[in-house]
Each structure stands twice: as C-alpha cells, then as structure tokens.
XYZ file of C-alpha atoms in Angstrom:
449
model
C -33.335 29.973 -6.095
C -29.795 29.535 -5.175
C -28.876 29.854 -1.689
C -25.719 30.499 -0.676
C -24.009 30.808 3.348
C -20.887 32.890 3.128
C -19.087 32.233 6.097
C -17.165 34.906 7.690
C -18.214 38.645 7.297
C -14.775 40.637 7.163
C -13.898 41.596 3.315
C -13.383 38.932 1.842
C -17.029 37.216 2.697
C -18.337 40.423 2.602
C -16.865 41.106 -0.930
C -18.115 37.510 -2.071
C -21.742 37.934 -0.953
C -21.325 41.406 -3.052
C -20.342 39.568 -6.570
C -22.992 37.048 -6.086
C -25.856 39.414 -5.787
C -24.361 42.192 -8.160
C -23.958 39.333 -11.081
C -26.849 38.455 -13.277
C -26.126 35.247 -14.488
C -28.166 33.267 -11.443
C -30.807 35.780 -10.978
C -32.617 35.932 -7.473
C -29.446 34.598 -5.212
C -29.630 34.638 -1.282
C -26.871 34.983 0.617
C -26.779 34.508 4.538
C -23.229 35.966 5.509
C -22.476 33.470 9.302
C -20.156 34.879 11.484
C -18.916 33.351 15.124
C -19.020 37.121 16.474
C -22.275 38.676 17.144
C -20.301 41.886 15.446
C -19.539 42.148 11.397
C -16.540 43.366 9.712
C -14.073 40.736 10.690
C -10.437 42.841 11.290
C -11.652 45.987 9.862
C -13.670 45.753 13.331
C -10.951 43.920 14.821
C -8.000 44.734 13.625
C -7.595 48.632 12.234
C -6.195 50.485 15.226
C -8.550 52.973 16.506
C -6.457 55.922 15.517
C -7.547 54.567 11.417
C -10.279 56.644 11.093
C -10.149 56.297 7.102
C -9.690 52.722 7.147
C -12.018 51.888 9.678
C -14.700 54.147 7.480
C -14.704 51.052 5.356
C -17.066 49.679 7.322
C -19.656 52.018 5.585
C -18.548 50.349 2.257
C -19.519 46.423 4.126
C -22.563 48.249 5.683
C -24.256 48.827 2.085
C -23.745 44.997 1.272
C -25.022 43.772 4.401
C -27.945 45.463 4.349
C -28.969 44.317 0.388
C -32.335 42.839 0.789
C -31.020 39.954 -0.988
C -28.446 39.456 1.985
C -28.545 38.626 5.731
C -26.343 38.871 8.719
C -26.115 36.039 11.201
C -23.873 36.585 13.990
C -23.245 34.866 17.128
C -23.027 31.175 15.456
C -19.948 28.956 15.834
C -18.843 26.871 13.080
C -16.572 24.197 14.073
C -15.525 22.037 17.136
C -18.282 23.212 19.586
C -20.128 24.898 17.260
C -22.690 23.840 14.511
C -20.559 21.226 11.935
C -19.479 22.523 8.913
C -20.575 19.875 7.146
C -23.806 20.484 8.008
C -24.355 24.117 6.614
C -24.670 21.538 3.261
C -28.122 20.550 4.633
C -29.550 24.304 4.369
C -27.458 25.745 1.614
C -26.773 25.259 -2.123
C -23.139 26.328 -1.391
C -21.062 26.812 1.618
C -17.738 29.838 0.847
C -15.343 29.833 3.616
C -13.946 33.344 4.273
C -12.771 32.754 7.764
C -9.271 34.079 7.385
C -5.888 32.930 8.839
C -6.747 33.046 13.190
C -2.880 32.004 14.680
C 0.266 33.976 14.981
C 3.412 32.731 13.859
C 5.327 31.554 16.943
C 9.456 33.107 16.907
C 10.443 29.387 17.828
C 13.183 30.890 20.557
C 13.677 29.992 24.180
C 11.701 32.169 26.680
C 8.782 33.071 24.229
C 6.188 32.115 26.299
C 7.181 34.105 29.229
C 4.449 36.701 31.080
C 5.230 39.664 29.083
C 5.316 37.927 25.419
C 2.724 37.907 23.658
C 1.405 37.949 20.292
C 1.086 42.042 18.197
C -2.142 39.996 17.355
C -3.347 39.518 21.187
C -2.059 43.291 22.000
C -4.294 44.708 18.794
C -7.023 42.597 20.036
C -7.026 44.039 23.938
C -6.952 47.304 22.598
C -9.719 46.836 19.642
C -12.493 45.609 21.947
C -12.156 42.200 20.780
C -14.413 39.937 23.412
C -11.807 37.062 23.336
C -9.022 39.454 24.720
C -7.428 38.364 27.418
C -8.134 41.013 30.273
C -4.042 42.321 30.243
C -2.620 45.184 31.328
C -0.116 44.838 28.525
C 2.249 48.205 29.313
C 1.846 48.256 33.555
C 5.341 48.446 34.685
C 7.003 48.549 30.848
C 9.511 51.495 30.287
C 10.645 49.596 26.956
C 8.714 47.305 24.237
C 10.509 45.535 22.150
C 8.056 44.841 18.598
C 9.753 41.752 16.410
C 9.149 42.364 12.640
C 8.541 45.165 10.209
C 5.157 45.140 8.919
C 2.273 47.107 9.053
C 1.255 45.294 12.450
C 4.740 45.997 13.881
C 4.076 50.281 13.000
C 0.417 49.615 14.119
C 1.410 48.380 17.495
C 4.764 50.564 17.853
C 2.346 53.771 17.365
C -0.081 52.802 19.851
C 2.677 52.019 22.682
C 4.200 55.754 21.564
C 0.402 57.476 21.847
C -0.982 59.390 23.942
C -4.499 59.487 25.527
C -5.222 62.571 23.946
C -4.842 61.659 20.598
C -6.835 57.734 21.506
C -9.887 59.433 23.474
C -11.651 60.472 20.555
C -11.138 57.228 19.166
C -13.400 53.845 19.692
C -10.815 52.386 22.142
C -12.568 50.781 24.912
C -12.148 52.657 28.109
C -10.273 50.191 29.923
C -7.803 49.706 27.309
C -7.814 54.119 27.469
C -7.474 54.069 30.667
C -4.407 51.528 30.944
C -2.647 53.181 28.289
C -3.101 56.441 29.743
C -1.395 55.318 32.843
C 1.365 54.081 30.523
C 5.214 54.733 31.331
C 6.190 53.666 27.524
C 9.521 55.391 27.005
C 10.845 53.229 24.442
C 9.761 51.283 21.488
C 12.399 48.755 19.412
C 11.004 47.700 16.262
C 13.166 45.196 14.813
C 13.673 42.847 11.485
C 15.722 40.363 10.944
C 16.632 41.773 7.109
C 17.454 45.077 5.990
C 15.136 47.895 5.115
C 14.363 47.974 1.741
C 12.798 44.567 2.689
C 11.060 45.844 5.041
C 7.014 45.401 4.465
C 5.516 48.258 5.835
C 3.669 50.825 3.270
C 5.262 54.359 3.316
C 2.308 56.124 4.537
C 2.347 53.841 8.171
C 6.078 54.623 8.064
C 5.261 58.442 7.777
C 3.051 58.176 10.781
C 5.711 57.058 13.258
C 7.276 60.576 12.555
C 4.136 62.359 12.815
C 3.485 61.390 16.409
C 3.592 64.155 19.412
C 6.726 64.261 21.766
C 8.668 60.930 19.895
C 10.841 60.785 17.828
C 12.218 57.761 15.487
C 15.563 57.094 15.129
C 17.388 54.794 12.869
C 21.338 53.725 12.685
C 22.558 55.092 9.626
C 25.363 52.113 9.944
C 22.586 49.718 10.394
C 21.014 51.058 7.467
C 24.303 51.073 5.387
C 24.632 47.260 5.557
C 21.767 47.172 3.270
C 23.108 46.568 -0.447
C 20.100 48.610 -1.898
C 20.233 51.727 0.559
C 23.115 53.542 -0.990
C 21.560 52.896 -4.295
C 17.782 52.255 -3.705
C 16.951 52.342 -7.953
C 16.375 48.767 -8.376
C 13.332 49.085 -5.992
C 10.020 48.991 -6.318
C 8.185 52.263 -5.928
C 7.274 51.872 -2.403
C 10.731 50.621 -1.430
C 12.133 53.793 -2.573
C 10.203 55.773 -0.613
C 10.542 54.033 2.673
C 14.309 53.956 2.024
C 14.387 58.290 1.509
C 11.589 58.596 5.117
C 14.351 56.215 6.544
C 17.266 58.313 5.155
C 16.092 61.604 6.149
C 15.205 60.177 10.220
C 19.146 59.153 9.800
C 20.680 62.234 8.777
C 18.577 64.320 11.107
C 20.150 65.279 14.733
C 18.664 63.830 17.706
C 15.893 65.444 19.371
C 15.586 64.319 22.711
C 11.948 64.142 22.669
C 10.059 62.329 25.893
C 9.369 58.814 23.841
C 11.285 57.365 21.074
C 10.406 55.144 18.087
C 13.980 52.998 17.260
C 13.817 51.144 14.066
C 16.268 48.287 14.157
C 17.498 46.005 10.767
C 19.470 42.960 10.537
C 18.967 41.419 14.042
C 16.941 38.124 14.227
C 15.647 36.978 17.756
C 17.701 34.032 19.165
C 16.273 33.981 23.033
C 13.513 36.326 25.284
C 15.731 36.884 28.539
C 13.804 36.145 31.693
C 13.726 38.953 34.739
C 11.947 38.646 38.103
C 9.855 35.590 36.556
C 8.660 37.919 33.534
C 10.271 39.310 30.127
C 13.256 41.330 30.575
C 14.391 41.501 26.616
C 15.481 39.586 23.985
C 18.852 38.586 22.701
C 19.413 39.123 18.610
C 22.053 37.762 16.515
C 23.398 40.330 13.998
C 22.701 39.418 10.612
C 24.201 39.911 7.383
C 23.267 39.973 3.779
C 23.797 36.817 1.971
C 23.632 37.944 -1.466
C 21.016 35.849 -2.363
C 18.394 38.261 -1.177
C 18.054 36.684 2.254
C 20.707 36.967 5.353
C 22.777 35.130 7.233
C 24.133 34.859 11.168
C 27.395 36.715 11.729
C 28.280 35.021 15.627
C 27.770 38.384 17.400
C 24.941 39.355 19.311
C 23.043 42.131 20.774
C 20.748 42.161 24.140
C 17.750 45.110 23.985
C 16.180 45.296 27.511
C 12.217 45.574 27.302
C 9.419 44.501 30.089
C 7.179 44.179 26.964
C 7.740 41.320 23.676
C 5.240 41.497 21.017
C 5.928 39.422 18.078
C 4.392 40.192 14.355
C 6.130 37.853 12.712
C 2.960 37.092 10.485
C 0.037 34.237 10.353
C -0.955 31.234 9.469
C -4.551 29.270 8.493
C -5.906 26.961 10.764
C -7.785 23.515 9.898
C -11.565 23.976 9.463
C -13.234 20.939 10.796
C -14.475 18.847 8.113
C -12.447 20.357 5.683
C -9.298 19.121 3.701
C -5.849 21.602 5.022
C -2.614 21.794 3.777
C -0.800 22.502 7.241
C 2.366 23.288 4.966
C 0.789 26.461 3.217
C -2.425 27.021 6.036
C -5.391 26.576 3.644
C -7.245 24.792 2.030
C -6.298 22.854 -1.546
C -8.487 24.433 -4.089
C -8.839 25.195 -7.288
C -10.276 28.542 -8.425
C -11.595 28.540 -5.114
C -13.358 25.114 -5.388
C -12.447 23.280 -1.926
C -10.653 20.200 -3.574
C -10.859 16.876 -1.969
C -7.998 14.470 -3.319
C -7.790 16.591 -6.363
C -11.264 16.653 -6.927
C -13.707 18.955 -6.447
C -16.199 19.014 -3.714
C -19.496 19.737 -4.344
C -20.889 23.253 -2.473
C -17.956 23.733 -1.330
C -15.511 26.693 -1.619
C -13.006 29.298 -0.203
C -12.308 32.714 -0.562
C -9.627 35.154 1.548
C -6.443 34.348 3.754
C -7.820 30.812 3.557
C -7.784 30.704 0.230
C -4.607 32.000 -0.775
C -2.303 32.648 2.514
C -2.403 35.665 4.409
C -1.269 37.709 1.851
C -2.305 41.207 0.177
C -4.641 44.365 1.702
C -8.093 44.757 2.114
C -8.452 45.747 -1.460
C -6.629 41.819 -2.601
C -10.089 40.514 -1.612
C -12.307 41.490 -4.361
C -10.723 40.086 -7.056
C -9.900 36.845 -4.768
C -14.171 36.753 -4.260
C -14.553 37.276 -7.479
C -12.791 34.273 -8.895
C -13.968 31.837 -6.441
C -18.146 33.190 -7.117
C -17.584 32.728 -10.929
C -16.847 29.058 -10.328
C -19.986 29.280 -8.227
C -22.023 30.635 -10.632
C -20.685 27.596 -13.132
C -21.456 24.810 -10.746
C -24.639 26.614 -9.967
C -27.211 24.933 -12.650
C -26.256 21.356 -10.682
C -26.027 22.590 -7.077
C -29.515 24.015 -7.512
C -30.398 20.371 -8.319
C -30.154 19.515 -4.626
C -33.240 20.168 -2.165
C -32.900 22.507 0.765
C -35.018 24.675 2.682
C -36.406 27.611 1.253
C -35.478 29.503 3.832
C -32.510 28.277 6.024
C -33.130 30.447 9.122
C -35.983 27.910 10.498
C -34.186 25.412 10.227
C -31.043 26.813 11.677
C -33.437 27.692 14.891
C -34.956 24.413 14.697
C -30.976 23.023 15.034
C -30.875 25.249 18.196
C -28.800 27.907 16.929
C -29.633 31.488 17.430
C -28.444 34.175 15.889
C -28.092 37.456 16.010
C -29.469 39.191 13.421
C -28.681 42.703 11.496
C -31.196 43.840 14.444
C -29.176 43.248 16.992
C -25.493 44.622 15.266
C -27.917 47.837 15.158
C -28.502 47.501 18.758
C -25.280 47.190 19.694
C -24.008 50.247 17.902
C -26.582 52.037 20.070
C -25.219 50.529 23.151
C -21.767 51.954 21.917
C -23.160 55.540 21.043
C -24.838 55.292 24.700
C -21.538 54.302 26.277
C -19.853 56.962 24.904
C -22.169 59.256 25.799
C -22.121 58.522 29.535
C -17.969 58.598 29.093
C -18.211 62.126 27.384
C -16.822 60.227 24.416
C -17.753 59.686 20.831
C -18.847 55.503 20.390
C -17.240 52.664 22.453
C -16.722 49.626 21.891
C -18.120 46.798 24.096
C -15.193 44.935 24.716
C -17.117 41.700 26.431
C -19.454 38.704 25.171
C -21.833 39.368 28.132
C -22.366 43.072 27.073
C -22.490 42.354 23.427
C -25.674 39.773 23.558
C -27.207 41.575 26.400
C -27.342 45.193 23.705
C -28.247 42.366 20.959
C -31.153 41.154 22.928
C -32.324 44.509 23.756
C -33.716 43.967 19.737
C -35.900 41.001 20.640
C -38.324 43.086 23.211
C-alpha cells in the first residue's frame, strides 16, 4: 500500500491528495494531508476576505476530499526549523508532496518601509481573516487615508475592506475584534496605486466591478492618468479581460463626481520611491511619475507626487521561502523540479516532490492548482512500483505520536467549527472565527473527552 503525506492542506495539497485517490493505477493509496495550522483550507481559510461568500464556499469542495476514507487530516504539526524535520516524514511515508505555498511578501525596497503604519496587504488580510499568527493591530485607529501599493486582486481585496462598512462585514465570519475595530473606522480615503498603466493592471473585472458596487464610495480615476496608457484609447490588442477593465475604468472616468462619504482613487503610473515619516509613524509615500517605455514596461520621468495616508499596505506580490532540508532556488522561490520531482543537483530525489506556489511561483487562481497536482501525482504514480519497495509503517500516525507529535485530527477541525457556530451565537452573529492559537486547541481538545 502506498502511503503518501501531502503537506499543506490549501488547494493545491488538497487537489493532490484528490488525484491520488481518484486514479486507479496504484489502487488502495493513503494519503495523510499535514498542515502547521490546526485549521484546513490554507488561504481559502486565510486569505478570501470575508465578504467572498462564493469563494469561500469552496471550502465545501476541500471538505468532500478531506473527509475520503482513504484520506486524513493532521493539523497542528510543524514541519521545519522547530518543528518535526522534513526529512524525516521519509521514515513514515512512501512519498513526501510539498504544497506549502509561497509565505513572504515582497518588500517595496524604499526608505521608511518599515515604519509603524506599513505593513504588508498580506499581514492586514491576515488580522482581519482570523489568522492566529496576526499581529494584534489596530490597523485603521487614527487613519483618515490608506494608501494600497499595487493593482492586484489583493490590492481591490484590501481597498474594499478599508471602504466597508460594519453592516455589510457583520454577517460575515470576521472575527469580532477585527468588526469591532473596523466599525470604529474613520477611513475616508483609499489610494490604490501601480506603478504601470491600466491595461496592465492584474486585477479580474469582476473585483474591479465590486469597488463600484460598494455603499456611500465612490471610485474615481484620472482620465489623464488613464490617457498615458498606449492601449486605453485603443484597448483591441487586449486580452479579453483587459478590455473589460479598461471600459469599468472608462465609464468611472467619464462619470461626474459624486461626493459620496468614502472614496476609492485608482492611481497608474506612479512607483513608490520613499514612505514619509509623521509624528514617529507613516504619514504617506512619495511616487515618481512614470512613463511608458515602449517596450511594455515604464520608465522614471524626474517628477514626483506626495499622497498623505496614516495607513501603507503594500501588495506588491510573494515569494517562496526555503523548506529546511530541501534544495531552493532563492532566484525564482521554489524548489528545482522536474514535473514536480524535487531535483537534487539535477537529479531526482527519491519520495520527494512539490506541487503549488512552490512548485511553480506564485502564479495563477485557485483553479491553476489542479492541473499543477495533477502533473506532479502522475510522476508519483510512475516512481510508485520502487518507492513501495521501501519499508514504513503501516500506519504512520503511531509513529508520528510515538515522535511526540500530536495532531489534531478531522475531530477536532469539527470541533472547532462548533466553537465558531457557538461564538456566533452568543454575538447574535452567524459563525466566527477564532482568531487565537489558545482558543483553537482548547475547541480541538474539547474532541478528546
């Protein structure tokens, strides 16, 4: 029997313990799916703002291949630098998959970025997702202005919380502090800002729609700003979704102003330079103006522009991190493989393989996953009839114990989503998430009596 830890459970593990107990070619494979949080999902947990009730639905999707009888969840166990060694898992499992995603934010490299009041869109998504490592921040106490660097889907993410308001988030999972802060929140003004011009832009139309959809804001855009871009008079040569972010844009443009109590300003062509320090704290960020070079990228034109803001979040993107034990190409953040074998020196290493962000860079949506799991579990299933070859226990869990691990099992996930139902219930709410470590394994523990 072929036994198999995936480690990680957000889509991409979960999608690669899916293909190896859906195929048929190894019949009879286990698959224990190890995860450092005592939660699954990964950023579908983690990372889908509250207010992404469809997306977030996905979990149901990762529910169904969690709970195959073929397929276990063990939560709560470290792998890594003061955690149980990677190298290890080899003595339980036929094959090791490393789905752990890519865990740091790009830093903007600029003077002042590590001032109170700038922080990562990464560290702000996390506070207000429930995420136990949070930092306890206020975030938005005493901010009348944000200023959000890039123009991704994390930039509108972040920009439409900031612009919320309670009403709409209370029916949501947000954790009541983080409801409660926001609710308090004196927001006025959100900057979203790129360094290149719109049609470069790499948000999806439907999160650009939202930002116009939201109660007492509006979103304005510089039609001048706009005009700099080559493609925006003439937006033909775009792909699809391009073209449609360039007409939302267009129409926000041409409309009159509206006066509205918050506002939503999308700003192009401005890269970061400096965050300006006020009072010991963030008090904005200086931009050069940029200009197209012709070559699809941009280039600094000497002026400048200074936006005031008490808030910085940067989603500038992400990068890998090294996996103890485990070749890394700091260059690219992930590991050399091929197909998804982990490759040591150009050659393959036994048992051991990637799937995800780690794989391939964080790259893609949810959906990129499957077919990223699917490639790396069909050169599994190849290597399978010699990995099989090598004695381990017949079931890992023992042994796992025996190494004084101890995890939390599907069990205890089910007895923390009662904890949340209860918690919600004594806040008049729907669920709510348990933001903390301590109040996570106490409702896991509640399964063990």
């Amino acid at each position: 029997m072929l036994q198999v830890a995936v480690v990680g459970s957000g889509p991409s593990g979960v999608y690669t313990a899916q293909s190896l107990v859906q195929q048929d070619r190894v019949p009879g494979v286990r698959v224990d799916v190890i995860d450092r949080l005592p939660c699954p999902y990964g950023l579908v947990r983690y990372g889908v703002a509250p207010d992404h009730e469809k997306i977030k639905s996905l979990q149901g999707n990762l529910r169904t291949v969690l709970e195959h009888d073929r397929v276990r969840f063990l939560g709560g166990i470290e792998i890594g630098p003061g955690g149980f060694p990677a190298a290890r898992l080899l003595d339980f499992y036929h094959a090791v998959v490393y789905c752990v995603g890519a865990a740091a934010d790009r830093k903007l490299g600029v003077p002042g970025e590590d001032l109170p009041g700038s922080h990562s869109a990464t560290e702000f998504v996390s506070w207000y997702s429930a995420h136990p490592d949070a930092a306890a921040d206020g975030f938005v106490r005493g901010v009348e202005s944000a200023v959000v660097i890039g123009v991704g889907n994390v930039a509108v993410d972040v920009a439409r919380m900031l612009a919320r308001g309670v009403a709409e988030l209370r029916p949501t999972d947000i954790p009541q502090a983080a409801l409660g802060v926001l609710a308090e929140s004196r927001v006025r003004e959100v900057h979203m800002v790129g360094r290149r011009g719109p049609s470069q832009a790499r948000f999806t139309t439907k999160e650009l729609r939202e930002l116009g959809s939201l109660p007492d804001t509006d979103v304005i855009v510089d039609p001048e700003e706009l005009a700099l871009d080559p493609a925006y008079a003439d937006p033909s040569g775009l792909p699809a979704a391009g073209r449609r972010n360039i007409e939302v844009m267009r129409g926000w443009a041409e409309r009159p102003a509206r006066h509205l109590p918050r506002s939503i300003r999308l700003r192009f062509f401005l890269r970061p330079v400096a965050v300006a320090e006020a009072a010991g704290r963030v008090g904005g960020v200086r931009f050069e103006r940029t200009l197209p070079d012709g070559l699809g990228g941009v280039r600094g034109s000497g002026r400048y522009e200074d936006i005031a803001g008490q808030l910085v979040l940067r989603s500038v993107g992400y990068r890998g991190v090294p996996i103890e034990g485990l070749p890394f190409d700091p260059g690219l953040g992930t590991v050399p493989h091929g197909a998804g074998r982990v490759l040591r020196a150009g050659v393959a290493s036994p048992g051991e393989y990637v799937a995800g962000w780690i794989k391939r860079g964080p790259t893609g949506v949810i959906g990129t996953n499957r077919p990223c799991a699917k490639e790396t579990v069909l050169s599994l299933l190849d290597d399978a009839p010699a990995l099989v070859q090598r004695g381990v226990p017949e079931d890992p869990l023992p042994a796992l114990r025996d190494a004084g691990l101890h995890p939390v099992e599907w069990q205890g996930w089910l007895a923390i989503e009662r904890a949340e139902a209860a918690l919600g219930i004594s806040l008049g709410r729907g669920p709510v998430k348990i933001p903390d470590w301590p109040g996570l394994l106490a409702a896991a523990r509640d399964a063990e009596r």
